CSV table of C-alpha atoms in Angstrom, one decimal:
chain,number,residue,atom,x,y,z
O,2,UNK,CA,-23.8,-12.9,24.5
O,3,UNK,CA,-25.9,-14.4,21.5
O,4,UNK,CA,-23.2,-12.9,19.1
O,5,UNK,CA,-20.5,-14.2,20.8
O,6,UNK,CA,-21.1,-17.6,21.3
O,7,UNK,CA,-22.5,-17.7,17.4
O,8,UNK,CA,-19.3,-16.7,16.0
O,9,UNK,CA,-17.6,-19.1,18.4
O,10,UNK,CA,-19.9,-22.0,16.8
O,11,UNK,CA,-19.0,-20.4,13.8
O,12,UNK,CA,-15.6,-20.9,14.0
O,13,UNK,CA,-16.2,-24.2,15.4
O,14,UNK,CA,-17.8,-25.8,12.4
O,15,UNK,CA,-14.8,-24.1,9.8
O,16,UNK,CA,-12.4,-25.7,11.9
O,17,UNK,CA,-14.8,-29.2,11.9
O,18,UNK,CA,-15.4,-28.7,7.5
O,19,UNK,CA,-11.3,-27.9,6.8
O,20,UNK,CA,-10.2,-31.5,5.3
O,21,UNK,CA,-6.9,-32.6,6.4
O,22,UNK,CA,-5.2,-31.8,2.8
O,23,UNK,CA,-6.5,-27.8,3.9
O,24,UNK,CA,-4.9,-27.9,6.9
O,25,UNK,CA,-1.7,-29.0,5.7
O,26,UNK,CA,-1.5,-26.2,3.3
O,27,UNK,CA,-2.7,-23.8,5.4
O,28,UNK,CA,-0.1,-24.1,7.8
O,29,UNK,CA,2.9,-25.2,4.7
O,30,UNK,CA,1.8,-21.2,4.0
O,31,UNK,CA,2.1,-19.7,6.9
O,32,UNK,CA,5.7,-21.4,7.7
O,33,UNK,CA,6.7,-20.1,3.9
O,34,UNK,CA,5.4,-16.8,4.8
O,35,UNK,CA,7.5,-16.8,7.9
O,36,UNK,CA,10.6,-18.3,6.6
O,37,UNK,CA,10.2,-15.9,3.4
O,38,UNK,CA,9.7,-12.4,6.1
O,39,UNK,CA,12.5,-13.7,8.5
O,40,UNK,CA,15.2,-14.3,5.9
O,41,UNK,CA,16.2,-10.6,5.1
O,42,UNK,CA,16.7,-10.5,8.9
O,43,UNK,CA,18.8,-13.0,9.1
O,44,UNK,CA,21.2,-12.6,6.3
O,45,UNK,CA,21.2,-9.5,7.4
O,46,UNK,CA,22.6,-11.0,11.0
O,47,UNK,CA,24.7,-13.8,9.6
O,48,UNK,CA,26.5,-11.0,7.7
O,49,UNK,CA,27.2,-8.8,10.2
O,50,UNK,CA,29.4,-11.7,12.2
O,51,UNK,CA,31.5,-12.7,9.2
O,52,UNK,CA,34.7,-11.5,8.5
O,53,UNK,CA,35.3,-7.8,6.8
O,54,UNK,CA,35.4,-9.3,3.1
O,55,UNK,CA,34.0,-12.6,3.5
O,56,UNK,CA,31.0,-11.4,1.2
O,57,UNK,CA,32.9,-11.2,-1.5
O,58,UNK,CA,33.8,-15.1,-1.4
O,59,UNK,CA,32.7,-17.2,-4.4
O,60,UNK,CA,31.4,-20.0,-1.8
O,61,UNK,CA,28.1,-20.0,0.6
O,62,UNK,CA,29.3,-19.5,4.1
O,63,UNK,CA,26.6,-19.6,6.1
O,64,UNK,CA,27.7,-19.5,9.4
O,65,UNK,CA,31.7,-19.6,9.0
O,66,UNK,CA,34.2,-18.0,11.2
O,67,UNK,CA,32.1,-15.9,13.3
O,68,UNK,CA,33.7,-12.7,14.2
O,69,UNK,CA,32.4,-9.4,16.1
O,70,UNK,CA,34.8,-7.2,14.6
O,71,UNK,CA,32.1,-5.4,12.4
O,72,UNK,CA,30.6,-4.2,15.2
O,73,UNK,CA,33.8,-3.3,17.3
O,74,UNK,CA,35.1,-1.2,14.5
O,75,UNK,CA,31.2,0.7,14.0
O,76,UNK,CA,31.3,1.4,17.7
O,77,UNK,CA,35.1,2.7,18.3
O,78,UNK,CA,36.6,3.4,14.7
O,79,UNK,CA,33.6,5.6,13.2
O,80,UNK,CA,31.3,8.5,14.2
O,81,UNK,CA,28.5,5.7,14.8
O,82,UNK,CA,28.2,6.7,18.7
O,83,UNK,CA,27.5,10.4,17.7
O,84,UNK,CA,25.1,9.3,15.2
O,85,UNK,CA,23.1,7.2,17.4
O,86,UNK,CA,22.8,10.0,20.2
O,87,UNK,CA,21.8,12.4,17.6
O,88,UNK,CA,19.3,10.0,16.5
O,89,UNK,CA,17.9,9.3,20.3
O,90,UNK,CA,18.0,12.9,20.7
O,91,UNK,CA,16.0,13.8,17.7
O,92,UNK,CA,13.5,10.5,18.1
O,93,UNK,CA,12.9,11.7,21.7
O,94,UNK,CA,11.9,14.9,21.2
O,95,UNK,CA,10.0,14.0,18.0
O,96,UNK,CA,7.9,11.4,19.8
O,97,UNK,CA,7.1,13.8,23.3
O,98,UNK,CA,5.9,16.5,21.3
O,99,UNK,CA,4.2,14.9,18.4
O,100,UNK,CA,2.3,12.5,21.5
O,101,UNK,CA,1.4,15.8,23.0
O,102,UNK,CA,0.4,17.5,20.4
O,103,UNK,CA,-1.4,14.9,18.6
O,104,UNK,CA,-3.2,14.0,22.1
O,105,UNK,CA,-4.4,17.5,22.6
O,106,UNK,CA,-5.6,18.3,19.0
O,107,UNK,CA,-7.2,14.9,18.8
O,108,UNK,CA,-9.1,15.5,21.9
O,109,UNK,CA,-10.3,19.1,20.8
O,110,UNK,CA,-11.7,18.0,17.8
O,111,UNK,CA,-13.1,15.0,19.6
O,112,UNK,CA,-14.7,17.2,21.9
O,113,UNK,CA,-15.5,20.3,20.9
O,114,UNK,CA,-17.3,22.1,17.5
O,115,UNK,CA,-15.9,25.7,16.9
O,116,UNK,CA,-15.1,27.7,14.2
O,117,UNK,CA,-12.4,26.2,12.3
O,118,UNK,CA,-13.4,22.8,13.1
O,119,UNK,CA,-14.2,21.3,9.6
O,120,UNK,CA,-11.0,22.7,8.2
O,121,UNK,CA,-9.2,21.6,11.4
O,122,UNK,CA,-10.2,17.7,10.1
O,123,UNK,CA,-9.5,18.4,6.4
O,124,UNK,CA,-6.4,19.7,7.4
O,125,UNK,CA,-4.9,17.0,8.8
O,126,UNK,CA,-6.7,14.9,6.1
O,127,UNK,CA,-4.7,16.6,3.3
O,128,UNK,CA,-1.2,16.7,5.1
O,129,UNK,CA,-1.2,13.3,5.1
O,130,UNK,CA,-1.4,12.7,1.1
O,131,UNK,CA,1.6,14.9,0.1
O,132,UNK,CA,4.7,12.8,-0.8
O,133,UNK,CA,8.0,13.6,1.4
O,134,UNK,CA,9.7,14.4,-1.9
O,135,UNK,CA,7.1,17.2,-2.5
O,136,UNK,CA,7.3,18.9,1.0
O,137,UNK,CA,11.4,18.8,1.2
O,138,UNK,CA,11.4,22.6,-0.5
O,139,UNK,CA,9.1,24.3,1.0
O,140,UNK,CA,10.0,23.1,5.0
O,141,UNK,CA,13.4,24.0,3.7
O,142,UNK,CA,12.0,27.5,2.8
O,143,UNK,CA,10.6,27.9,6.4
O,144,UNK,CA,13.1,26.2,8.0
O,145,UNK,CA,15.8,28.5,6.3
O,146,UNK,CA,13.8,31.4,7.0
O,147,UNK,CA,13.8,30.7,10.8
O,148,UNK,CA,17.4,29.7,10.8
O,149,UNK,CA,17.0,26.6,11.8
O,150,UNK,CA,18.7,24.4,8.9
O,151,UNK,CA,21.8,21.9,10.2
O,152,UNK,CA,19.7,22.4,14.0
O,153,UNK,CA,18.4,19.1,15.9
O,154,UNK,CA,15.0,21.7,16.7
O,155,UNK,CA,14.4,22.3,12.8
O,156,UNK,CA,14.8,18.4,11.6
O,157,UNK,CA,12.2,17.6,14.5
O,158,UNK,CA,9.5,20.2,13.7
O,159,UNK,CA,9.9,18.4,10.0
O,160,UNK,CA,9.4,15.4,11.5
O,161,UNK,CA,6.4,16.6,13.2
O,162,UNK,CA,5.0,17.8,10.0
O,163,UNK,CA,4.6,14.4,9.7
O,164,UNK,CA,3.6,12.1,12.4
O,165,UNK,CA,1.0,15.1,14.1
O,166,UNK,CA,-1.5,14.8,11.6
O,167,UNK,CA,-1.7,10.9,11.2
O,168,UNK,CA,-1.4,10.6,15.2
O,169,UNK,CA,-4.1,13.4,15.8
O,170,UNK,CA,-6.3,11.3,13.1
O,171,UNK,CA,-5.9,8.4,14.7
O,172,UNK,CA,-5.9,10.0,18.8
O,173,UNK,CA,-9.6,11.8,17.6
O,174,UNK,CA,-11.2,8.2,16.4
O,175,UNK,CA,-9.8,7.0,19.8
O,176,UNK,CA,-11.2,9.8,22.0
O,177,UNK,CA,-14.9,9.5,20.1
O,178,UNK,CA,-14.8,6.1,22.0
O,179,UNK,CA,-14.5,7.5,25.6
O,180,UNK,CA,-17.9,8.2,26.6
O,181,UNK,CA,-18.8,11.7,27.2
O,182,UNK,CA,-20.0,11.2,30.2
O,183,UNK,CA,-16.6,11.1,31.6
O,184,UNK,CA,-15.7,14.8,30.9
O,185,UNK,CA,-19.1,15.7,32.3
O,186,UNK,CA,-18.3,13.9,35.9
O,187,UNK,CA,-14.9,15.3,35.5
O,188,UNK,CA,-16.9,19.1,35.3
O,189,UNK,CA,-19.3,18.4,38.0
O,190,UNK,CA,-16.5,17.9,40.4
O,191,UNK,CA,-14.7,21.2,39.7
O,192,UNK,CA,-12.4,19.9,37.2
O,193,UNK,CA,-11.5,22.9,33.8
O,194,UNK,CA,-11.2,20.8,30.3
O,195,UNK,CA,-7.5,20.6,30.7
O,196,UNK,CA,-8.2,19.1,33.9
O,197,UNK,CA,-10.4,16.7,33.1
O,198,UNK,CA,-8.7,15.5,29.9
O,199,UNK,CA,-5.1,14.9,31.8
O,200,UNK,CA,-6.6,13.2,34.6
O,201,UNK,CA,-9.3,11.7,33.6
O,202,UNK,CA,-8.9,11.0,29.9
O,203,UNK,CA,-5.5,10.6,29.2
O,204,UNK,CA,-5.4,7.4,31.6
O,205,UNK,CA,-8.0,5.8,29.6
O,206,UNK,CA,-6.2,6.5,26.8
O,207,UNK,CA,-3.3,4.4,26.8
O,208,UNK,CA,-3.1,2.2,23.6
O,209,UNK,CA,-4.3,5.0,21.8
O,210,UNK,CA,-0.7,6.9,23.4
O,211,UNK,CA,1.3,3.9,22.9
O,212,UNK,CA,0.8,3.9,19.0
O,213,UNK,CA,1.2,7.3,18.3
O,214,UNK,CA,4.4,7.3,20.5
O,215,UNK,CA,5.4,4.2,18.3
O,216,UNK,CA,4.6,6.0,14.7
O,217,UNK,CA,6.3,9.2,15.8
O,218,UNK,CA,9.4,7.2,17.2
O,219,UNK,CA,9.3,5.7,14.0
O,220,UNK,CA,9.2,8.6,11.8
O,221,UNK,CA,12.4,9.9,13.5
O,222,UNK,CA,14.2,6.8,13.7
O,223,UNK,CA,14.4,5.6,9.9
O,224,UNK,CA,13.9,8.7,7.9
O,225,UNK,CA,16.4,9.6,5.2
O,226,UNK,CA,15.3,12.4,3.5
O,227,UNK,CA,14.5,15.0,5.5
O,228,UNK,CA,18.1,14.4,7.7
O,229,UNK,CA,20.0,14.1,4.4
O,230,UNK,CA,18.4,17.9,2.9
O,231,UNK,CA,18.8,19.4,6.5
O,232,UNK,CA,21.7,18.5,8.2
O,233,UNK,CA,25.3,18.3,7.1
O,234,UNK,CA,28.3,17.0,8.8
O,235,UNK,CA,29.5,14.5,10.8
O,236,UNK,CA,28.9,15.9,13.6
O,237,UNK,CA,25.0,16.8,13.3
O,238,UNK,CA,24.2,13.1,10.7
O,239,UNK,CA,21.7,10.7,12.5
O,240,UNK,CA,21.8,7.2,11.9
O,241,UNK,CA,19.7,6.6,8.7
O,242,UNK,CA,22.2,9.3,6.6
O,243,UNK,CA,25.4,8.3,8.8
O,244,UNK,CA,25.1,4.6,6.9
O,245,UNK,CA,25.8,5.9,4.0
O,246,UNK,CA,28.9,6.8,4.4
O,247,UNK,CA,29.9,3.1,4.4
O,248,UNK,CA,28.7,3.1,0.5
O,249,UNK,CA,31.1,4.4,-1.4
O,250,UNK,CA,31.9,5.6,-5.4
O,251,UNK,CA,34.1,1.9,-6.0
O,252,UNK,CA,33.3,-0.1,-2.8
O,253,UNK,CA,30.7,-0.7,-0.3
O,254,UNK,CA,31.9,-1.8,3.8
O,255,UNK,CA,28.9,-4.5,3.7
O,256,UNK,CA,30.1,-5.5,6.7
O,257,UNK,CA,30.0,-2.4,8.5
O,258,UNK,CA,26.9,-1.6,7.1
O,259,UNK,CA,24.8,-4.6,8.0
O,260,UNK,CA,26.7,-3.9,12.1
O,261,UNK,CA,25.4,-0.6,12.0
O,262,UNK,CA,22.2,-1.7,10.8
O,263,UNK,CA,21.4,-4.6,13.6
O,264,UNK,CA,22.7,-1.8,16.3
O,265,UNK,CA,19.9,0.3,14.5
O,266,UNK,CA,17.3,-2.3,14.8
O,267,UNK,CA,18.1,-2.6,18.1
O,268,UNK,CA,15.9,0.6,19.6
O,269,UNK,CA,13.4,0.2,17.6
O,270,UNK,CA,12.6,-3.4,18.5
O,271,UNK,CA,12.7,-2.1,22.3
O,272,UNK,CA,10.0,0.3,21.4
O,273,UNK,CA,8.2,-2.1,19.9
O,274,UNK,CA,8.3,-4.7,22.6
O,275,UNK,CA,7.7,-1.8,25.4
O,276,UNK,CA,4.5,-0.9,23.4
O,277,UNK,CA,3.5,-4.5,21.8
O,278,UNK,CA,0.7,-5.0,24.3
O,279,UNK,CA,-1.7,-1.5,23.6
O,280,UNK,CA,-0.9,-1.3,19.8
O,281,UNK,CA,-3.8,-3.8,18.6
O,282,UNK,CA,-6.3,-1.8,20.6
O,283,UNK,CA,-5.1,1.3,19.9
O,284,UNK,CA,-4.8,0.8,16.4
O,285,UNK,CA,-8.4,-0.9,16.1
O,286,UNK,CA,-9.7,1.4,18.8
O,287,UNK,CA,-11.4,4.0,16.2
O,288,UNK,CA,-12.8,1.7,13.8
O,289,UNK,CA,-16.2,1.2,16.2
O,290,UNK,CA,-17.7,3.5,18.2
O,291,UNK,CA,-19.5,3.3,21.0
């Protein structure tokens, strides 16, 4: 309570020392800040309601003949509709399994000492600093091997070679945090270790669920690479690889283009606002233990 209200008084006498002139600039850049991090978004917008070639006039229109033709043509004249539902499908699964996964791994290590258990931690340490360029040949090794190239189930366990070890990271510094003592009532009243970590733990253990749902979703939802080496055709393309086929060798559909990219946004920011409220705690969960 001491701590508390001396940072409080703390933070008091700043906001009592800051002159006027401080203030001012303080807030002159934060509004810059914002203006400078919402811009890209918006062009991006404005764009996508203009008219097919109005980019390519020699005057600024801003906001000039508004039109939703851009997206009308994405969503009934291209294979944008297949794209999206291969990216859903492939985001989906990506983010159940990598949650899973990451959850259980995280708690064993959280948990439990065996052998393995250092090389377990370093494991997932390493995996984490290899660059996506570096790891393309040899998944496409395995993933040939298993006969799994151009499949939805081999571009996911790709994408899981990504997200589990970052999520499990993150899921063990989040699980040191639940007291112990919890597993122990949880054994006293009958309960195995699978029992007690899906009832008891697991609903303490929201935020920390919430942002490696997010990260996994994420992984899926706006990487390039791995779809572009894997899959081919129209018919198996997610999102991220279908947009390039607006670019092409003499022109670029910039209108298309920036449609396809707000409908792209769109999922994302749902996410995002579905999982806002635990990803602060989650995130900063593991930094202190108790």
């Amino acid at each position: 309570m001491v701590s508390v209200t001396t940072a409080r008084g703390a933070r008091a006498a700043t906001r009592s020392t800051r002159s006027r002139g401080a203030s001012v600039a303080l807030h002159a850049a934060l509004v810059a800040a914002s203006l400078v991090a919402a811009f890209p978004v918006a062009w991006l917008v404005l764009t996508s309601i203009k008219p097919r070639d109005a980019w390519q006039s020699t005057t600024i229109q801003i906001f000039d003949n508004p039109t939703l033709a851009n997206y009308v043509q994405v969503l009934t004249q291209t294979a944008f509709p297949r794209w999206l539902f291969n990216s859903l499908l492939v985001a989906a699964l990506t983010t159940v399994l990598g949650v899973a996964m990451s959850a259980s791994t995280g708690y064993a290590v959280s948990r439990f000492r065996f052998p393995g258990f250092r090389s377990i931690m370093w494991m997932l340490l390493i995996t984490q600093m290899f660059p996506v360029a570096i790891l393309i040949v040899p998944i496409y090794n395995l993933l040939a091997g298993l006969g799994l190239i151009n499949q939805f189930p081999g571009l996911v366990i790709a994408y899981l070679t990504s997200a589990v070890p970052f999520c499990a990271w993150m899921m063990k510094g989040y699980f040191d945090t639940v007291p112990v003592e919890i597993d122990e009532a949880g054994r006293v009243d009958g309960l195995t270790h699978f029992g007690t970590f899906w009832r008891l733990i697991l609903p303490l253990s929201k935020p920390g669920l919430a942002v490696a749902a997010f990260y996994s979703f994420i992984t899926a939802w706006a990487e390039v690479a791995y779809a572009t080496a894997f899959m081919t055709g129209d018919d198996k393309y997610t999102l991220a690889v279908g947009l390039g086929q607006f670019v092409g060798q003499h022109k670029a559909e910039w209108g298309l283009l920036t449609a396809s990219s707000v409908l792209i946004a769109a999922p994302a920011a749902v996410v995002f606002l579905l999982v806002q409220r635990h990803l602060v705690t989650g995130l900063t969960a593991g930094a202190t233990k108790a």
